[in-house]
Coordinates of C-alpha atoms and ligand atoms in Angstrom, one line a residue:
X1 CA 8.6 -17.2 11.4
X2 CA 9.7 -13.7 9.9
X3 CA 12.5 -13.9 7.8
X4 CA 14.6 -11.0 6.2
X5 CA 17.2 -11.4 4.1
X6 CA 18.8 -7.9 3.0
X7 CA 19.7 -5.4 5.7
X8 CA 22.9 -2.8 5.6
X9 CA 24.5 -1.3 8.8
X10 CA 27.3 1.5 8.6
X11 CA 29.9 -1.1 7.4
X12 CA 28.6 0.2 4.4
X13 CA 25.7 2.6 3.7
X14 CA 23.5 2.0 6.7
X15 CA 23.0 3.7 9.3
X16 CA 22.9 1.9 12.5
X17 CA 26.1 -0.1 13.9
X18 CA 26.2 -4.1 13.0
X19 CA 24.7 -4.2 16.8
X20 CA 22.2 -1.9 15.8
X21 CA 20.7 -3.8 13.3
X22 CA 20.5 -7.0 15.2
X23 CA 18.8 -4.7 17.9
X24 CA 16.1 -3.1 15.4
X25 CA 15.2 -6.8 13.9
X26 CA 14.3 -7.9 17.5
X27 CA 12.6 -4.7 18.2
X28 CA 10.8 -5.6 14.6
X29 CA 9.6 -9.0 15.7
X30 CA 12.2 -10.8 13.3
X31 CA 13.0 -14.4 13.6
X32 CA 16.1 -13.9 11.5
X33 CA 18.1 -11.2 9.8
X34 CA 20.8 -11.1 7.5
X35 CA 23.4 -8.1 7.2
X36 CA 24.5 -7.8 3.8
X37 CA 26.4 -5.2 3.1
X38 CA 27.7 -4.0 0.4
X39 CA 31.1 -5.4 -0.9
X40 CA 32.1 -6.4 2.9
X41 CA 31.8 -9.0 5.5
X42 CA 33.6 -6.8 8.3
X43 CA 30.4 -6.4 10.0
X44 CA 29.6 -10.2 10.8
X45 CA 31.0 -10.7 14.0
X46 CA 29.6 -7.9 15.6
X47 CA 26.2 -8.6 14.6
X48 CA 26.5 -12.5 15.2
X49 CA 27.4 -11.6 18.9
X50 CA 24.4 -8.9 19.2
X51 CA 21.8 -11.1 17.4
X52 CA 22.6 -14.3 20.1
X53 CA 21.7 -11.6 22.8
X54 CA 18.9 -10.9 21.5
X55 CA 17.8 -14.3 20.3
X56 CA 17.7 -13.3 16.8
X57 CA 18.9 -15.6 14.4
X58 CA 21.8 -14.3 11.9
X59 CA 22.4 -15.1 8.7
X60 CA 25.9 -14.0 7.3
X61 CA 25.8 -12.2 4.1
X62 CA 27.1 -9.3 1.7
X63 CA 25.7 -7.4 -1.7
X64 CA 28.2 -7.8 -4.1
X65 CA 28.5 -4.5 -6.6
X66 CA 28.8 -6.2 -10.4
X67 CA 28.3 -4.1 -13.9
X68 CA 27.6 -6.4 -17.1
X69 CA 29.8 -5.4 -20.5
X70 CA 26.5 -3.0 -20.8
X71 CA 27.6 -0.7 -18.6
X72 CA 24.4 -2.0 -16.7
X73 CA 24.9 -2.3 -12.8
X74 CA 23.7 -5.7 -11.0
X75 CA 23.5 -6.4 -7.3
X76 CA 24.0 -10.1 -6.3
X77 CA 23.3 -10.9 -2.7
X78 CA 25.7 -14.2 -1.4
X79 CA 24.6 -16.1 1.6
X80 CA 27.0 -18.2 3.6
X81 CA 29.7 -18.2 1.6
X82 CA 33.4 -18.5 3.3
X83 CA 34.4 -14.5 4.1
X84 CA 38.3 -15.6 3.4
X85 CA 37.9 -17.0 0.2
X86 CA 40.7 -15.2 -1.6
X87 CA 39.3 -15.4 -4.9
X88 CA 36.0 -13.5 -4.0
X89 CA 38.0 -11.6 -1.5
X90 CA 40.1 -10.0 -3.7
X91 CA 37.2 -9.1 -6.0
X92 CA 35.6 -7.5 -3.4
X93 CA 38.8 -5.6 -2.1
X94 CA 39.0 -4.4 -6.0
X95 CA 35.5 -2.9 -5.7
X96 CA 36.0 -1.1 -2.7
X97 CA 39.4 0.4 -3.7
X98 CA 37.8 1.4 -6.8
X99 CA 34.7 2.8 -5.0
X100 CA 37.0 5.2 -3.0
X101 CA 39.0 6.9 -5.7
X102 CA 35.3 7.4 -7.7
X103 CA 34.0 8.8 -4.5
X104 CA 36.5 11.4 -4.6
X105 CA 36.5 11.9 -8.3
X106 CA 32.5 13.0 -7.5
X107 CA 33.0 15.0 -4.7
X108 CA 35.7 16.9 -7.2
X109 CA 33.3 17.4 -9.6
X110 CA 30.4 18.1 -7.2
X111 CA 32.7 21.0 -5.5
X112 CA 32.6 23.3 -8.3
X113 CA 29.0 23.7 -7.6
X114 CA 28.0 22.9 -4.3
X115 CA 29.8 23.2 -1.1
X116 CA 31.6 20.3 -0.4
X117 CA 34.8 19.1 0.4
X118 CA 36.2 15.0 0.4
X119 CA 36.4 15.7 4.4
X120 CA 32.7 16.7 4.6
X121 CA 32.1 13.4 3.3
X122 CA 34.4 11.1 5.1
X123 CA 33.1 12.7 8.3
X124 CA 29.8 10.6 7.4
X125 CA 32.2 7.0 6.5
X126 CA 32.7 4.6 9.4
X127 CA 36.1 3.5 9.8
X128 CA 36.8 1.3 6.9
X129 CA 33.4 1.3 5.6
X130 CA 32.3 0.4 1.9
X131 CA 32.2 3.8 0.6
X132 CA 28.9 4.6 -1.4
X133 CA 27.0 7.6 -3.4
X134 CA 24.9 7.5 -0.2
X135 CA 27.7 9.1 1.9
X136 CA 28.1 11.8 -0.2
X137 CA 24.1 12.5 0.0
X138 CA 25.0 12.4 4.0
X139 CA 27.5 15.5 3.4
X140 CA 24.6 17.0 0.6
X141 CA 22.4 16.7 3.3
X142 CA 24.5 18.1 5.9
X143 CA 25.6 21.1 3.6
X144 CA 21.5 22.0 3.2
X145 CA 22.0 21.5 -0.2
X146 CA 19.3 18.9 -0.3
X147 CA 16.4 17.5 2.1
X148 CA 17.6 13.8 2.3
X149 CA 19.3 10.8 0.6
X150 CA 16.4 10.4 -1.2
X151 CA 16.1 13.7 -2.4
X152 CA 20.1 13.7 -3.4
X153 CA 19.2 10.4 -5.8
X154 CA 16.4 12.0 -7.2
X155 CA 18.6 14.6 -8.9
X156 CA 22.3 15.2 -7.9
X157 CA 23.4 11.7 -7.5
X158 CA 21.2 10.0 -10.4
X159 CA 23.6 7.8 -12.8
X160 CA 22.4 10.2 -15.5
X161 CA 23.8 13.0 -13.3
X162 CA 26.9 14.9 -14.7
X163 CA 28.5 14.5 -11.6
X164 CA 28.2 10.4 -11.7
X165 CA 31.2 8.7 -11.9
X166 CA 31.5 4.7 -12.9
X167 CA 33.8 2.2 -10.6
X168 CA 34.8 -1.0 -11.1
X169 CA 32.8 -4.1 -10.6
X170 CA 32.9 -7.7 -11.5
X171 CA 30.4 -9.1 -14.1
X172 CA 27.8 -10.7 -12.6
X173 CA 28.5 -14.1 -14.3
X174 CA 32.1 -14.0 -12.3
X175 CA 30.4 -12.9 -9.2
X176 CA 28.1 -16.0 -9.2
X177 CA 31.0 -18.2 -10.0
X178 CA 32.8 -16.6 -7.2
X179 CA 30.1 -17.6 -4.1
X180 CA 29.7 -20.4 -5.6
X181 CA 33.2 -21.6 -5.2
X182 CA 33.4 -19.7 -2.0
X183 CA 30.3 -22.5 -0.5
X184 CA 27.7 -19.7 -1.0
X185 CA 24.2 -19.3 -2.3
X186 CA 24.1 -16.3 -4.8
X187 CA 20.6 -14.8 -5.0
X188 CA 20.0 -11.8 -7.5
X189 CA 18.8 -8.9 -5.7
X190 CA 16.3 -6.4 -6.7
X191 CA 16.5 -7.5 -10.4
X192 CA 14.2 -5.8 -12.3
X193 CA 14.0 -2.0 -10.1
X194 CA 13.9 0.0 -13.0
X195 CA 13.9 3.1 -10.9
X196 CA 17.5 2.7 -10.0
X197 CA 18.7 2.4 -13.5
X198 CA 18.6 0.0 -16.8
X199 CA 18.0 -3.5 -15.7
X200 CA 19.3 -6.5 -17.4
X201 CA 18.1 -8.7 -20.5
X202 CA 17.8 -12.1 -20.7
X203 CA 21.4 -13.2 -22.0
X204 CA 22.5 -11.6 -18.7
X205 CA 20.3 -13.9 -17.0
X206 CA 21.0 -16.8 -19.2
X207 CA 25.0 -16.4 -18.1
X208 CA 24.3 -16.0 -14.1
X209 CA 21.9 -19.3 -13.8
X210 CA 24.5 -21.2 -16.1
X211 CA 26.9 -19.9 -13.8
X212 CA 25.2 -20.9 -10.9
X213 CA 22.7 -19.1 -9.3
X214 CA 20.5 -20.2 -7.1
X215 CA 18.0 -17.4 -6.2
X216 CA 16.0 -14.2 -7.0
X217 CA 15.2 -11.5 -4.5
X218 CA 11.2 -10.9 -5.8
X219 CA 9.5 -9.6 -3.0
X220 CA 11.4 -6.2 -3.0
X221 CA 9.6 -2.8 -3.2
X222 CA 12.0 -2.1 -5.8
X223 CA 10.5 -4.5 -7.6
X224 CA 7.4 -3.8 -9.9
X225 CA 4.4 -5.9 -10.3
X226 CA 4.8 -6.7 -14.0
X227 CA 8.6 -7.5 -13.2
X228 CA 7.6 -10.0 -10.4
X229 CA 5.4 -11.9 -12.4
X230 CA 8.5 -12.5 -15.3
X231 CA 10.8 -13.3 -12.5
X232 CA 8.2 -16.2 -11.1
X233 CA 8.0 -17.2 -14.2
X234 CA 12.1 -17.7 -14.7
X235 CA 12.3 -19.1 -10.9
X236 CA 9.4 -21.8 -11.8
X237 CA 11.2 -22.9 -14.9
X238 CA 15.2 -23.1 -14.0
X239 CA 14.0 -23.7 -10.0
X240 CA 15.9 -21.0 -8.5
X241 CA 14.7 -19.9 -4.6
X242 CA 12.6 -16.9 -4.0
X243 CA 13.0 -14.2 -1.4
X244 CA 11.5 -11.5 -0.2
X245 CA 13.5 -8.6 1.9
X246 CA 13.5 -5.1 3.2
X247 CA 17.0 -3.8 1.7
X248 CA 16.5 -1.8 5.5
X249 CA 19.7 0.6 5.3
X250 CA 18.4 2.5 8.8
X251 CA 17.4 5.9 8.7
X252 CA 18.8 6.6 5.4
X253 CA 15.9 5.2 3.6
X254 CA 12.2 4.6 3.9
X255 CA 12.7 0.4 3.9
X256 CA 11.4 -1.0 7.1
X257 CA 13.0 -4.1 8.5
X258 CA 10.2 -7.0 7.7
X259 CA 8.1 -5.3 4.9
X260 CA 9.0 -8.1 3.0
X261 CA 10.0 -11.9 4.3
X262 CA 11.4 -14.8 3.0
X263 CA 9.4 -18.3 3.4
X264 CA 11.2 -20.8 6.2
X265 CA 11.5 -23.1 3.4
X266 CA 13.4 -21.2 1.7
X267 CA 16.0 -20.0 4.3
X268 CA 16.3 -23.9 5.1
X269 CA 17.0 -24.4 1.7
X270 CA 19.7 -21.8 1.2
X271 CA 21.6 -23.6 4.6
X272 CA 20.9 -26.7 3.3
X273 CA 23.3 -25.4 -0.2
X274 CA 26.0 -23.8 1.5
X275 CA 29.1 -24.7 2.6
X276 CA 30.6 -21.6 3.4
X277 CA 29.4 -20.9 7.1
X278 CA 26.2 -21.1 9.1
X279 CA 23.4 -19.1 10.8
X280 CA 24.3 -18.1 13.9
X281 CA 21.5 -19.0 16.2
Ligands
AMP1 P1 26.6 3.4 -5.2 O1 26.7 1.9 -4.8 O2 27.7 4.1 -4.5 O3 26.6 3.6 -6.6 O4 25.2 3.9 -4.6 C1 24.1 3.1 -4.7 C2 23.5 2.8 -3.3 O5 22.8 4.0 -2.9 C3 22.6 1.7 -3.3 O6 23.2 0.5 -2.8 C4 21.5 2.1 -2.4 O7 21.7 1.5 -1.1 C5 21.6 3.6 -2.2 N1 20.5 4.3 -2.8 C6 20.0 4.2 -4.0 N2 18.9 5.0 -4.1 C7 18.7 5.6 -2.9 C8 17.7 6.5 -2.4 N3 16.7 7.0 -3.2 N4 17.8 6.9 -1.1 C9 18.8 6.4 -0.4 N5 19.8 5.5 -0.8 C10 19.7 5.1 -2.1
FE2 FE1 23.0 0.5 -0.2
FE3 FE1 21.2 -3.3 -3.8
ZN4 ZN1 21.0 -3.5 -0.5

């Protein structure tokens, strides 16, 4: 059984359709996928009705965006969890909001250098679509201004950029509580990928497992090897889950889908704790 947990299509910053995820995990040999995008669940049906035709087994999810009081950004992945939920759905709706209007306060900032307008960008946004940094790399891209996304967060679009705007997000410890009371399994993703910014102490760790959490996303190549071993260390001793997963966002970054799997035990687990929805199989 492969098994991965963290996939985005272009309901947010991926680039394939929900049906063309489901399509790549079968063409990858994948047992089961979930599509987790970021701050939206508009993707699910889509992909639930593409992965039974292919015989893929889905698992509904989302990446939630949450900043601690330390400015420090945190990803939490929820598996499961009921998508109408109005507590976590108007969390979400906050983020997404916010995201747009700091979108737009880049590109402003970004156009009195380079050549790029807010149209240039949208052009790149699926219809309702979580609006991300990764979009405006698109129009970057598109302008010749750099090679790739990757190239974009290298140096225009680092948090340390001058052009890098903040948006709102829940703290993490809310978050939790949220999938929690929305029947889902919250599972921290990526914690300790130091390339994408500061990472987290313990106290921020302390308030998410006393708030609930049930997992860690370890196997991540985000993830180094010295930062694996502490987060083993913390799943042994408050026995939280462990995943592995790709974080596979398409063509618009190297991830492949299945470079990383979960253990059966573990998705069996996570169904086992929710009582939000199901895997679609
Ligand atoms: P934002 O959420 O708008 O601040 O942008 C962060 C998102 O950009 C993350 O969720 C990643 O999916 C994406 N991202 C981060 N680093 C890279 C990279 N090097 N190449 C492509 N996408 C990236
Ligand atoms: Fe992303
Ligand atoms: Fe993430
Ligand atoms: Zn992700």
């Amino acid at each position: 059984m492969r098994i991965d947990l963290h996939a985005h299509s272009n309901v947010s910053d991926g680039t394939e359709t929900p049906a063309g995820v489901m399509e790549s995990a079968a063409e990858a040999g994948l047992d089961a996928v979930a599509l987790t995008d970021h701050d939206s669940t508009d993707g699910w049906a889509q992909a639930a009705a593409a992965a039974r035709a292919k015989g893929v087994a889905f698992v509904p999810g989302m990446e939630i965006s949450c900043r601690t009081e330390l400015g420090i950004s945190v990803h939490l992945l929820s598996y499961l969890h009921d998508p109408a939920h109005p507590g976590l759905l108007e969390e979400i709706n906050k983020s997404r909001d916010a995201r747009l209007t700091r979108a737009e306060r880049m590109v402003t900032l970004l156009s009195e250098d380079y050549p790029l307008t807010w149209d240039d960008v949208i052009h790149h946004v699926a219809p309702g679509a979580t609006v991300g940094r990764p979009h405006i790399a698109d129009a970057l891209v598109a302008a010749g201004v750099v090679a790739d996304r990757s190239e974009a967060f290298a140096s225009i679009l680092t948090s340390h950029s001058r052009y890098f705007v903040q948006h709102y997000a829940p703290d993490p410890a809310i978050a939790v509580e949220l999938v929690r009371a929305a029947g889902g399994v919250p599972v921290f993703a990526h914690p300790v990928a130091a390339s994408r910014g500061r990472i987290v102490g313990e106290q921020t760790y302390r308030e998410m497992i006393d708030a609930g959490l049930l997992g860690l996303e370890i196997d991540h190549r985000d993830n180094p090897e010295e930062g694996r071993a502490f987060l083993r260390r913390l799943a042994a001793r408050h026995d939280l889950l462990i995943t592995g997963s790709s974080d596979y966002h398409g063509t618009g970054k190297p991830n492949l889908l299945g470079e990383n799997v979960t253990d059966p035990g573990v998705l069996a687990r996570i169904e086992e704790l929710a009582t939000g929805c199901t895997v679609v199989r």
